[in-house]
């Protein structure tokens, strides 16, 4: 009888441990407004990406906890399989897809060049020999290195590059359109502007460890949010306007 009792306990214990496995660490940034940032008053993470992944987790029936880091560390951690989930305005690229699984696109973006208000730079064609800032590990850093002859200075936090442009230490900064526009509106003080066209249209995706078992569930949850209007409510909360087809990569 004692042996039988022990055998009966085994499946019960296994069920308990499988429940614990449904909590995932989400690697993210803490300085990429309005996608993810620390609220200075509460010390809590907030932002479009944060609300998005929390709702996805709720619908897909798993829990999440956040770990913040610089973007290049996040990218390396996802590529090595250290983190199961990553969200930080990450562009879906063919190179990254070799080592990372991505969700369906949830935001359509592109890069824009920011310069001082009195700059004579008119487009990306004018940056050769100029000091241009970017974010370490980003597609904008890659773009500058591969397609221009600018003197590229990359920073762990893109806000550092923005501030250097504002203070005249850099000739410009290249980065994702929504973040650049947000900074100019909130912190630009009339000293900054964008020039040229939006470059290299890109879609953001949620990153998952290669071979992840939760990509399909996350995609179903995200699609249901798009279909029932929840995505639109979160979008308008952070961007001040409802999304159009272009934000989901459907109007290229």
PDB file of C-alpha atoms in Angstrom:
ATOM      1  CA  UNK A   1       0.000   0.000   0.000  1.00  0.00           C
ATOM      2  CA  UNK A   2       2.831   2.392   0.835  1.00  0.00           C
ATOM      3  CA  UNK A   3       4.426   1.812  -2.592  1.00  0.00           C
ATOM      4  CA  UNK A   4       1.131   2.496  -4.347  1.00  0.00           C
ATOM      5  CA  UNK A   5       0.735   5.769  -2.393  1.00  0.00           C
ATOM      6  CA  UNK A   6       4.166   6.951  -3.575  1.00  0.00           C
ATOM      7  CA  UNK A   7       3.348   6.142  -7.177  1.00  0.00           C
ATOM      8  CA  UNK A   8       0.154   8.153  -6.943  1.00  0.00           C
ATOM      9  CA  UNK A   9       2.104  11.141  -5.699  1.00  0.00           C
ATOM     10  CA  UNK A  10       4.347  11.279  -8.772  1.00  0.00           C
ATOM     11  CA  UNK A  11       1.828  12.643 -11.289  1.00  0.00           C
ATOM     12  CA  UNK A  12       0.528  15.133  -8.729  1.00  0.00           C
ATOM     13  CA  UNK A  13       4.035  16.525  -8.188  1.00  0.00           C
ATOM     14  CA  UNK A  14       4.663  16.733 -11.946  1.00  0.00           C
ATOM     15  CA  UNK A  15       1.474  18.710 -12.437  1.00  0.00           C
ATOM     16  CA  UNK A  16       2.560  21.165  -9.788  1.00  0.00           C
ATOM     17  CA  UNK A  17       5.964  21.725 -11.399  1.00  0.00           C
ATOM     18  CA  UNK A  18       4.494  22.210 -14.882  1.00  0.00           C
ATOM     19  CA  UNK A  19       2.383  25.038 -13.491  1.00  0.00           C
ATOM     20  CA  UNK A  20       5.507  26.759 -12.201  1.00  0.00           C
ATOM     21  CA  UNK A  21       7.068  26.573 -15.679  1.00  0.00           C
ATOM     22  CA  UNK A  22       4.393  28.882 -17.101  1.00  0.00           C
ATOM     23  CA  UNK A  23       6.137  31.978 -15.781  1.00  0.00           C
ATOM     24  CA  UNK A  24       8.567  33.558 -18.270  1.00  0.00           C
ATOM     25  CA  UNK A  25      11.205  36.236 -17.979  1.00  0.00           C
ATOM     26  CA  UNK A  26      10.731  39.051 -20.474  1.00  0.00           C
ATOM     27  CA  UNK A  27      13.918  40.899 -21.423  1.00  0.00           C
ATOM     28  CA  UNK A  28      13.253  44.576 -22.126  1.00  0.00           C
ATOM     29  CA  UNK A  29      14.732  48.052 -22.122  1.00  0.00           C
ATOM     30  CA  UNK A  30      13.807  50.806 -19.665  1.00  0.00           C
ATOM     31  CA  UNK A  31      14.573  53.877 -21.744  1.00  0.00           C
ATOM     32  CA  UNK A  32      12.667  53.704 -25.038  1.00  0.00           C
ATOM     33  CA  UNK A  33       9.625  55.943 -24.741  1.00  0.00           C
ATOM     34  CA  UNK A  34       6.788  55.428 -25.379  1.00  0.00           C
ATOM     35  CA  UNK A  35       7.411  51.683 -25.795  1.00  0.00           C
ATOM     36  CA  UNK A  36       9.053  50.910 -22.444  1.00  0.00           C
ATOM     37  CA  UNK A  37      10.315  53.169 -19.681  1.00  0.00           C
ATOM     38  CA  UNK A  38      10.481  53.502 -15.918  1.00  0.00           C
ATOM     39  CA  UNK A  39       7.893  55.752 -14.322  1.00  0.00           C
ATOM     40  CA  UNK A  40      10.053  58.093 -12.193  1.00  0.00           C
ATOM     41  CA  UNK A  41       7.332  58.409  -9.552  1.00  0.00           C
ATOM     42  CA  UNK A  42       6.539  54.732  -9.073  1.00  0.00           C
ATOM     43  CA  UNK A  43       9.705  53.052 -10.335  1.00  0.00           C
ATOM     44  CA  UNK A  44       7.479  50.709 -12.338  1.00  0.00           C
ATOM     45  CA  UNK A  45       7.896  49.747 -15.989  1.00  0.00           C
ATOM     46  CA  UNK A  46       5.306  51.295 -18.281  1.00  0.00           C
ATOM     47  CA  UNK A  47       4.796  51.687 -22.001  1.00  0.00           C
ATOM     48  CA  UNK A  48       3.120  50.360 -25.115  1.00  0.00           C
ATOM     49  CA  UNK A  49       5.239  47.191 -25.228  1.00  0.00           C
ATOM     50  CA  UNK A  50       4.712  46.511 -21.519  1.00  0.00           C
ATOM     51  CA  UNK A  51       0.918  46.755 -21.708  1.00  0.00           C
ATOM     52  CA  UNK A  52       0.969  44.673 -24.885  1.00  0.00           C
ATOM     53  CA  UNK A  53       2.963  41.740 -23.498  1.00  0.00           C
ATOM     54  CA  UNK A  54       1.009  41.737 -20.221  1.00  0.00           C
ATOM     55  CA  UNK A  55      -2.274  41.386 -22.101  1.00  0.00           C
ATOM     56  CA  UNK A  56      -0.800  38.731 -24.399  1.00  0.00           C
ATOM     57  CA  UNK A  57       0.398  36.759 -21.368  1.00  0.00           C
ATOM     58  CA  UNK A  58      -3.046  37.025 -19.762  1.00  0.00           C
ATOM     59  CA  UNK A  59      -4.771  35.692 -22.868  1.00  0.00           C
ATOM     60  CA  UNK A  60      -2.188  32.980 -23.515  1.00  0.00           C
ATOM     61  CA  UNK A  61      -2.382  31.950 -19.842  1.00  0.00           C
ATOM     62  CA  UNK A  62       1.174  32.434 -18.698  1.00  0.00           C
ATOM     63  CA  UNK A  63       2.810  34.857 -16.271  1.00  0.00           C
ATOM     64  CA  UNK A  64       5.672  37.245 -16.975  1.00  0.00           C
ATOM     65  CA  UNK A  65       8.370  38.992 -14.991  1.00  0.00           C
ATOM     66  CA  UNK A  66      10.571  41.699 -16.469  1.00  0.00           C
ATOM     67  CA  UNK A  67      14.337  42.062 -16.574  1.00  0.00           C
ATOM     68  CA  UNK A  68      15.692  45.348 -17.927  1.00  0.00           C
ATOM     69  CA  UNK A  69      18.977  45.822 -19.765  1.00  0.00           C
ATOM     70  CA  UNK A  70      20.641  47.723 -22.601  1.00  0.00           C
ATOM     71  CA  UNK A  71      19.363  46.834 -26.052  1.00  0.00           C
ATOM     72  CA  UNK A  72      22.585  45.210 -27.265  1.00  0.00           C
ATOM     73  CA  UNK A  73      22.576  42.989 -24.170  1.00  0.00           C
ATOM     74  CA  UNK A  74      18.956  42.098 -24.801  1.00  0.00           C
ATOM     75  CA  UNK A  75      19.695  41.192 -28.399  1.00  0.00           C
ATOM     76  CA  UNK A  76      22.683  39.051 -27.429  1.00  0.00           C
ATOM     77  CA  UNK A  77      20.641  37.373 -24.694  1.00  0.00           C
ATOM     78  CA  UNK A  78      17.849  36.474 -27.096  1.00  0.00           C
ATOM     79  CA  UNK A  79      20.269  35.191 -29.742  1.00  0.00           C
ATOM     80  CA  UNK A  80      22.009  32.963 -27.198  1.00  0.00           C
ATOM     81  CA  UNK A  81      18.718  31.617 -25.849  1.00  0.00           C
ATOM     82  CA  UNK A  82      19.255  33.065 -22.380  1.00  0.00           C
ATOM     83  CA  UNK A  83      15.830  34.731 -22.272  1.00  0.00           C
ATOM     84  CA  UNK A  84      12.553  33.119 -23.368  1.00  0.00           C
ATOM     85  CA  UNK A  85      10.871  36.399 -24.402  1.00  0.00           C
ATOM     86  CA  UNK A  86      12.118  39.842 -25.407  1.00  0.00           C
ATOM     87  CA  UNK A  87      10.204  43.008 -26.249  1.00  0.00           C
ATOM     88  CA  UNK A  88      11.845  46.379 -26.875  1.00  0.00           C
ATOM     89  CA  UNK A  89      10.795  47.776 -30.217  1.00  0.00           C
ATOM     90  CA  UNK A  90      12.855  45.074 -31.924  1.00  0.00           C
ATOM     91  CA  UNK A  91      12.848  45.093 -35.714  1.00  0.00           C
ATOM     92  CA  UNK A  92      12.239  41.798 -37.474  1.00  0.00           C
ATOM     93  CA  UNK A  93      15.172  41.158 -39.816  1.00  0.00           C
ATOM     94  CA  UNK A  94      16.245  38.110 -41.810  1.00  0.00           C
ATOM     95  CA  UNK A  95      19.558  38.029 -39.949  1.00  0.00           C
ATOM     96  CA  UNK A  96      17.893  38.035 -36.540  1.00  0.00           C
ATOM     97  CA  UNK A  97      15.383  35.379 -37.607  1.00  0.00           C
ATOM     98  CA  UNK A  98      18.263  32.923 -37.929  1.00  0.00           C
ATOM     99  CA  UNK A  99      18.674  32.830 -34.130  1.00  0.00           C
ATOM    100  CA  UNK A 100      15.393  34.286 -32.816  1.00  0.00           C
ATOM    101  CA  UNK A 101      11.738  33.419 -33.368  1.00  0.00           C
ATOM    102  CA  UNK A 102       9.389  36.386 -33.802  1.00  0.00           C
ATOM    103  CA  UNK A 103       5.711  37.006 -33.323  1.00  0.00           C
ATOM    104  CA  UNK A 104       3.571  38.408 -36.079  1.00  0.00           C
ATOM    105  CA  UNK A 105       4.374  42.129 -36.581  1.00  0.00           C
ATOM    106  CA  UNK A 106       2.743  44.445 -34.067  1.00  0.00           C
ATOM    107  CA  UNK A 107       4.077  47.843 -35.178  1.00  0.00           C
ATOM    108  CA  UNK A 108       5.343  49.179 -38.497  1.00  0.00           C
ATOM    109  CA  UNK A 109       8.228  51.617 -38.209  1.00  0.00           C
ATOM    110  CA  UNK A 110      11.269  52.961 -40.033  1.00  0.00           C
ATOM    111  CA  UNK A 111      14.293  55.155 -39.318  1.00  0.00           C
ATOM    112  CA  UNK A 112      14.524  58.937 -39.464  1.00  0.00           C
ATOM    113  CA  UNK A 113      17.457  61.330 -39.167  1.00  0.00           C
ATOM    114  CA  UNK A 114      17.368  63.917 -36.373  1.00  0.00           C
ATOM    115  CA  UNK A 115      19.581  67.030 -36.570  1.00  0.00           C
ATOM    116  CA  UNK A 116      19.855  70.417 -34.822  1.00  0.00           C
ATOM    117  CA  UNK A 117      17.313  72.992 -35.972  1.00  0.00           C
ATOM    118  CA  UNK A 118      20.037  75.096 -37.631  1.00  0.00           C
ATOM    119  CA  UNK A 119      21.805  72.169 -39.359  1.00  0.00           C
ATOM    120  CA  UNK A 120      22.632  72.238 -43.060  1.00  0.00           C
ATOM    121  CA  UNK A 121      22.142  68.455 -43.260  1.00  0.00           C
ATOM    122  CA  UNK A 122      19.089  67.830 -45.416  1.00  0.00           C
ATOM    123  CA  UNK A 123      19.039  64.034 -45.715  1.00  0.00           C
ATOM    124  CA  UNK A 124      21.007  60.865 -45.050  1.00  0.00           C
ATOM    125  CA  UNK A 125      23.023  61.672 -48.180  1.00  0.00           C
ATOM    126  CA  UNK A 126      24.710  64.524 -46.288  1.00  0.00           C
ATOM    127  CA  UNK A 127      26.106  62.614 -43.302  1.00  0.00           C
ATOM    128  CA  UNK A 128      29.427  61.418 -44.746  1.00  0.00           C
ATOM    129  CA  UNK A 129      32.204  62.627 -42.464  1.00  0.00           C
ATOM    130  CA  UNK A 130      29.667  63.837 -39.878  1.00  0.00           C
ATOM    131  CA  UNK A 131      29.371  62.542 -36.305  1.00  0.00           C
ATOM    132  CA  UNK A 132      26.077  60.651 -36.196  1.00  0.00           C
ATOM    133  CA  UNK A 133      24.737  58.904 -33.113  1.00  0.00           C
ATOM    134  CA  UNK A 134      22.771  55.684 -32.835  1.00  0.00           C
ATOM    135  CA  UNK A 135      21.946  52.873 -30.425  1.00  0.00           C
ATOM    136  CA  UNK A 136      24.270  49.938 -29.856  1.00  0.00           C
ATOM    137  CA  UNK A 137      23.088  46.776 -31.593  1.00  0.00           C
ATOM    138  CA  UNK A 138      20.319  48.527 -33.531  1.00  0.00           C
ATOM    139  CA  UNK A 139      19.449  48.337 -37.207  1.00  0.00           C
ATOM    140  CA  UNK A 140      20.156  52.068 -37.445  1.00  0.00           C
ATOM    141  CA  UNK A 141      23.751  51.488 -36.332  1.00  0.00           C
ATOM    142  CA  UNK A 142      24.081  48.792 -38.998  1.00  0.00           C
ATOM    143  CA  UNK A 143      22.556  51.084 -41.617  1.00  0.00           C
ATOM    144  CA  UNK A 144      25.006  53.882 -40.854  1.00  0.00           C
ATOM    145  CA  UNK A 145      28.008  51.558 -40.989  1.00  0.00           C
ATOM    146  CA  UNK A 146      26.981  49.769 -44.181  1.00  0.00           C
ATOM    147  CA  UNK A 147      25.417  52.565 -46.221  1.00  0.00           C
ATOM    148  CA  UNK A 148      27.153  55.783 -45.178  1.00  0.00           C
ATOM    149  CA  UNK A 149      30.608  57.114 -44.388  1.00  0.00           C
ATOM    150  CA  UNK A 150      29.477  58.862 -41.232  1.00  0.00           C
ATOM    151  CA  UNK A 151      31.543  58.784 -38.057  1.00  0.00           C
ATOM    152  CA  UNK A 152      29.199  56.544 -36.106  1.00  0.00           C
ATOM    153  CA  UNK A 153      28.947  56.859 -32.330  1.00  0.00           C
ATOM    154  CA  UNK A 154      26.675  54.228 -30.786  1.00  0.00           C
ATOM    155  CA  UNK A 155      25.356  54.368 -27.220  1.00  0.00           C
ATOM    156  CA  UNK A 156      23.677  51.858 -24.886  1.00  0.00           C
ATOM    157  CA  UNK A 157      20.808  54.344 -24.476  1.00  0.00           C
ATOM    158  CA  UNK A 158      19.609  56.277 -27.528  1.00  0.00           C
ATOM    159  CA  UNK A 159      18.623  59.230 -25.333  1.00  0.00           C
ATOM    160  CA  UNK A 160      22.342  59.915 -24.858  1.00  0.00           C
ATOM    161  CA  UNK A 161      22.701  60.416 -28.615  1.00  0.00           C
ATOM    162  CA  UNK A 162      19.658  62.679 -28.711  1.00  0.00           C
ATOM    163  CA  UNK A 163      21.031  64.837 -25.912  1.00  0.00           C
ATOM    164  CA  UNK A 164      24.402  65.081 -27.654  1.00  0.00           C
ATOM    165  CA  UNK A 165      22.685  66.303 -30.822  1.00  0.00           C
ATOM    166  CA  UNK A 166      20.715  68.815 -28.798  1.00  0.00           C
ATOM    167  CA  UNK A 167      23.874  70.091 -27.094  1.00  0.00           C
ATOM    168  CA  UNK A 168      25.918  70.219 -30.305  1.00  0.00           C
ATOM    169  CA  UNK A 169      28.255  67.321 -29.547  1.00  0.00           C
ATOM    170  CA  UNK A 170      26.877  65.298 -32.472  1.00  0.00           C
ATOM    171  CA  UNK A 171      25.824  66.393 -35.942  1.00  0.00           C
ATOM    172  CA  UNK A 172      22.796  64.136 -35.913  1.00  0.00           C
ATOM    173  CA  UNK A 173      21.239  60.869 -34.782  1.00  0.00           C
ATOM    174  CA  UNK A 174      19.546  58.102 -36.742  1.00  0.00           C
ATOM    175  CA  UNK A 175      16.919  55.996 -35.052  1.00  0.00           C
ATOM    176  CA  UNK A 176      13.351  54.680 -35.130  1.00  0.00           C
ATOM    177  CA  UNK A 177      10.744  57.211 -36.240  1.00  0.00           C
ATOM    178  CA  UNK A 178       8.272  56.989 -33.305  1.00  0.00           C
ATOM    179  CA  UNK A 179      10.986  57.350 -30.677  1.00  0.00           C
ATOM    180  CA  UNK A 180      12.690  60.253 -32.476  1.00  0.00           C
ATOM    181  CA  UNK A 181       9.395  62.100 -32.892  1.00  0.00           C
ATOM    182  CA  UNK A 182       8.450  61.481 -29.262  1.00  0.00           C
ATOM    183  CA  UNK A 183      11.761  62.904 -28.023  1.00  0.00           C
ATOM    184  CA  UNK A 184      11.532  65.989 -30.243  1.00  0.00           C
ATOM    185  CA  UNK A 185       7.990  66.661 -29.015  1.00  0.00           C
ATOM    186  CA  UNK A 186       8.740  66.088 -25.332  1.00  0.00           C
ATOM    187  CA  UNK A 187      12.367  67.195 -24.914  1.00  0.00           C
ATOM    188  CA  UNK A 188      13.408  68.982 -28.106  1.00  0.00           C
ATOM    189  CA  UNK A 189      12.735  72.531 -26.850  1.00  0.00           C
ATOM    190  CA  UNK A 190      12.603  73.742 -30.452  1.00  0.00           C
ATOM    191  CA  UNK A 191      16.266  72.807 -30.991  1.00  0.00           C
ATOM    192  CA  UNK A 192      15.750  69.634 -33.037  1.00  0.00           C
ATOM    193  CA  UNK A 193      14.106  68.562 -36.283  1.00  0.00           C
ATOM    194  CA  UNK A 194      13.907  65.580 -38.627  1.00  0.00           C
ATOM    195  CA  UNK A 195      15.182  65.669 -42.193  1.00  0.00           C
ATOM    196  CA  UNK A 196      14.917  63.445 -45.235  1.00  0.00           C
ATOM    197  CA  UNK A 197      12.684  60.465 -45.837  1.00  0.00           C
ATOM    198  CA  UNK A 198      11.778  57.592 -43.560  1.00  0.00           C
ATOM    199  CA  UNK A 199      14.401  54.938 -44.224  1.00  0.00           C
ATOM    200  CA  UNK A 200      14.207  51.160 -44.388  1.00  0.00           C
ATOM    201  CA  UNK A 201      10.638  50.529 -43.289  1.00  0.00           C
ATOM    202  CA  UNK A 202      10.684  47.841 -40.583  1.00  0.00           C
ATOM    203  CA  UNK A 203       8.173  45.924 -38.506  1.00  0.00           C
ATOM    204  CA  UNK A 204       8.563  45.341 -34.781  1.00  0.00           C
ATOM    205  CA  UNK A 205       8.024  41.866 -33.403  1.00  0.00           C
ATOM    206  CA  UNK A 206       8.082  40.173 -30.016  1.00  0.00           C
ATOM    207  CA  UNK A 207      11.202  38.019 -29.771  1.00  0.00           C
ATOM    208  CA  UNK A 208      11.180  34.432 -28.538  1.00  0.00           C
ATOM    209  CA  UNK A 209      13.876  31.883 -27.871  1.00  0.00           C
ATOM    210  CA  UNK A 210      14.518  29.858 -31.029  1.00  0.00           C
ATOM    211  CA  UNK A 211      12.143  26.894 -31.109  1.00  0.00           C
ATOM    212  CA  UNK A 212       9.902  28.368 -28.411  1.00  0.00           C
ATOM    213  CA  UNK A 213       6.716  26.472 -27.657  1.00  0.00           C
ATOM    214  CA  UNK A 214       4.722  29.623 -26.883  1.00  0.00           C
ATOM    215  CA  UNK A 215       5.020  31.565 -30.165  1.00  0.00           C
ATOM    216  CA  UNK A 216       1.744  30.203 -31.575  1.00  0.00           C
ATOM    217  CA  UNK A 217      -0.190  30.951 -28.386  1.00  0.00           C
ATOM    218  CA  UNK A 218       1.266  34.455 -28.235  1.00  0.00           C
ATOM    219  CA  UNK A 219       0.369  35.075 -31.872  1.00  0.00           C
ATOM    220  CA  UNK A 220      -3.208  33.925 -31.312  1.00  0.00           C
ATOM    221  CA  UNK A 221      -3.466  36.232 -28.291  1.00  0.00           C
ATOM    222  CA  UNK A 222      -2.024  39.196 -30.197  1.00  0.00           C
ATOM    223  CA  UNK A 223      -4.323  38.614 -33.165  1.00  0.00           C
ATOM    224  CA  UNK A 224      -7.341  38.428 -30.867  1.00  0.00           C
ATOM    225  CA  UNK A 225      -6.319  41.799 -29.368  1.00  0.00           C
ATOM    226  CA  UNK A 226      -6.140  43.314 -32.841  1.00  0.00           C
ATOM    227  CA  UNK A 227      -9.502  41.827 -33.797  1.00  0.00           C
ATOM    228  CA  UNK A 228     -11.430  42.884 -30.684  1.00  0.00           C
ATOM    229  CA  UNK A 229     -10.051  46.440 -30.439  1.00  0.00           C
ATOM    230  CA  UNK A 230      -7.849  45.977 -27.366  1.00  0.00           C
ATOM    231  CA  UNK A 231      -4.712  46.663 -29.392  1.00  0.00           C
ATOM    232  CA  UNK A 232      -6.238  49.918 -30.664  1.00  0.00           C
ATOM    233  CA  UNK A 233      -7.018  51.082 -27.111  1.00  0.00           C
ATOM    234  CA  UNK A 234      -3.441  50.436 -25.948  1.00  0.00           C
ATOM    235  CA  UNK A 235      -2.065  52.125 -29.067  1.00  0.00           C
ATOM    236  CA  UNK A 236      -4.150  55.268 -28.573  1.00  0.00           C
ATOM    237  CA  UNK A 237      -3.156  55.418 -24.897  1.00  0.00           C
ATOM    238  CA  UNK A 238       0.514  55.901 -25.816  1.00  0.00           C
ATOM    239  CA  UNK A 239       0.422  57.515 -29.269  1.00  0.00           C
ATOM    240  CA  UNK A 240      -2.581  59.787 -28.887  1.00  0.00           C
ATOM    241  CA  UNK A 241      -4.353  58.537 -31.998  1.00  0.00           C
ATOM    242  CA  UNK A 242      -5.956  55.288 -33.147  1.00  0.00           C
ATOM    243  CA  UNK A 243      -3.835  52.979 -35.310  1.00  0.00           C
ATOM    244  CA  UNK A 244      -4.340  52.766 -39.043  1.00  0.00           C
ATOM    245  CA  UNK A 245      -3.469  49.845 -41.281  1.00  0.00           C
ATOM    246  CA  UNK A 246       0.106  51.092 -41.733  1.00  0.00           C
ATOM    247  CA  UNK A 247       1.017  50.511 -38.085  1.00  0.00           C
ATOM    248  CA  UNK A 248       0.591  46.785 -38.557  1.00  0.00           C
ATOM    249  CA  UNK A 249       2.584  46.640 -41.777  1.00  0.00           C
ATOM    250  CA  UNK A 250      -0.470  46.404 -44.022  1.00  0.00           C
ATOM    251  CA  UNK A 251      -0.040  49.636 -45.941  1.00  0.00           C
ATOM    252  CA  UNK A 252       3.445  49.546 -47.513  1.00  0.00           C
TER     253      UNK A 252
END
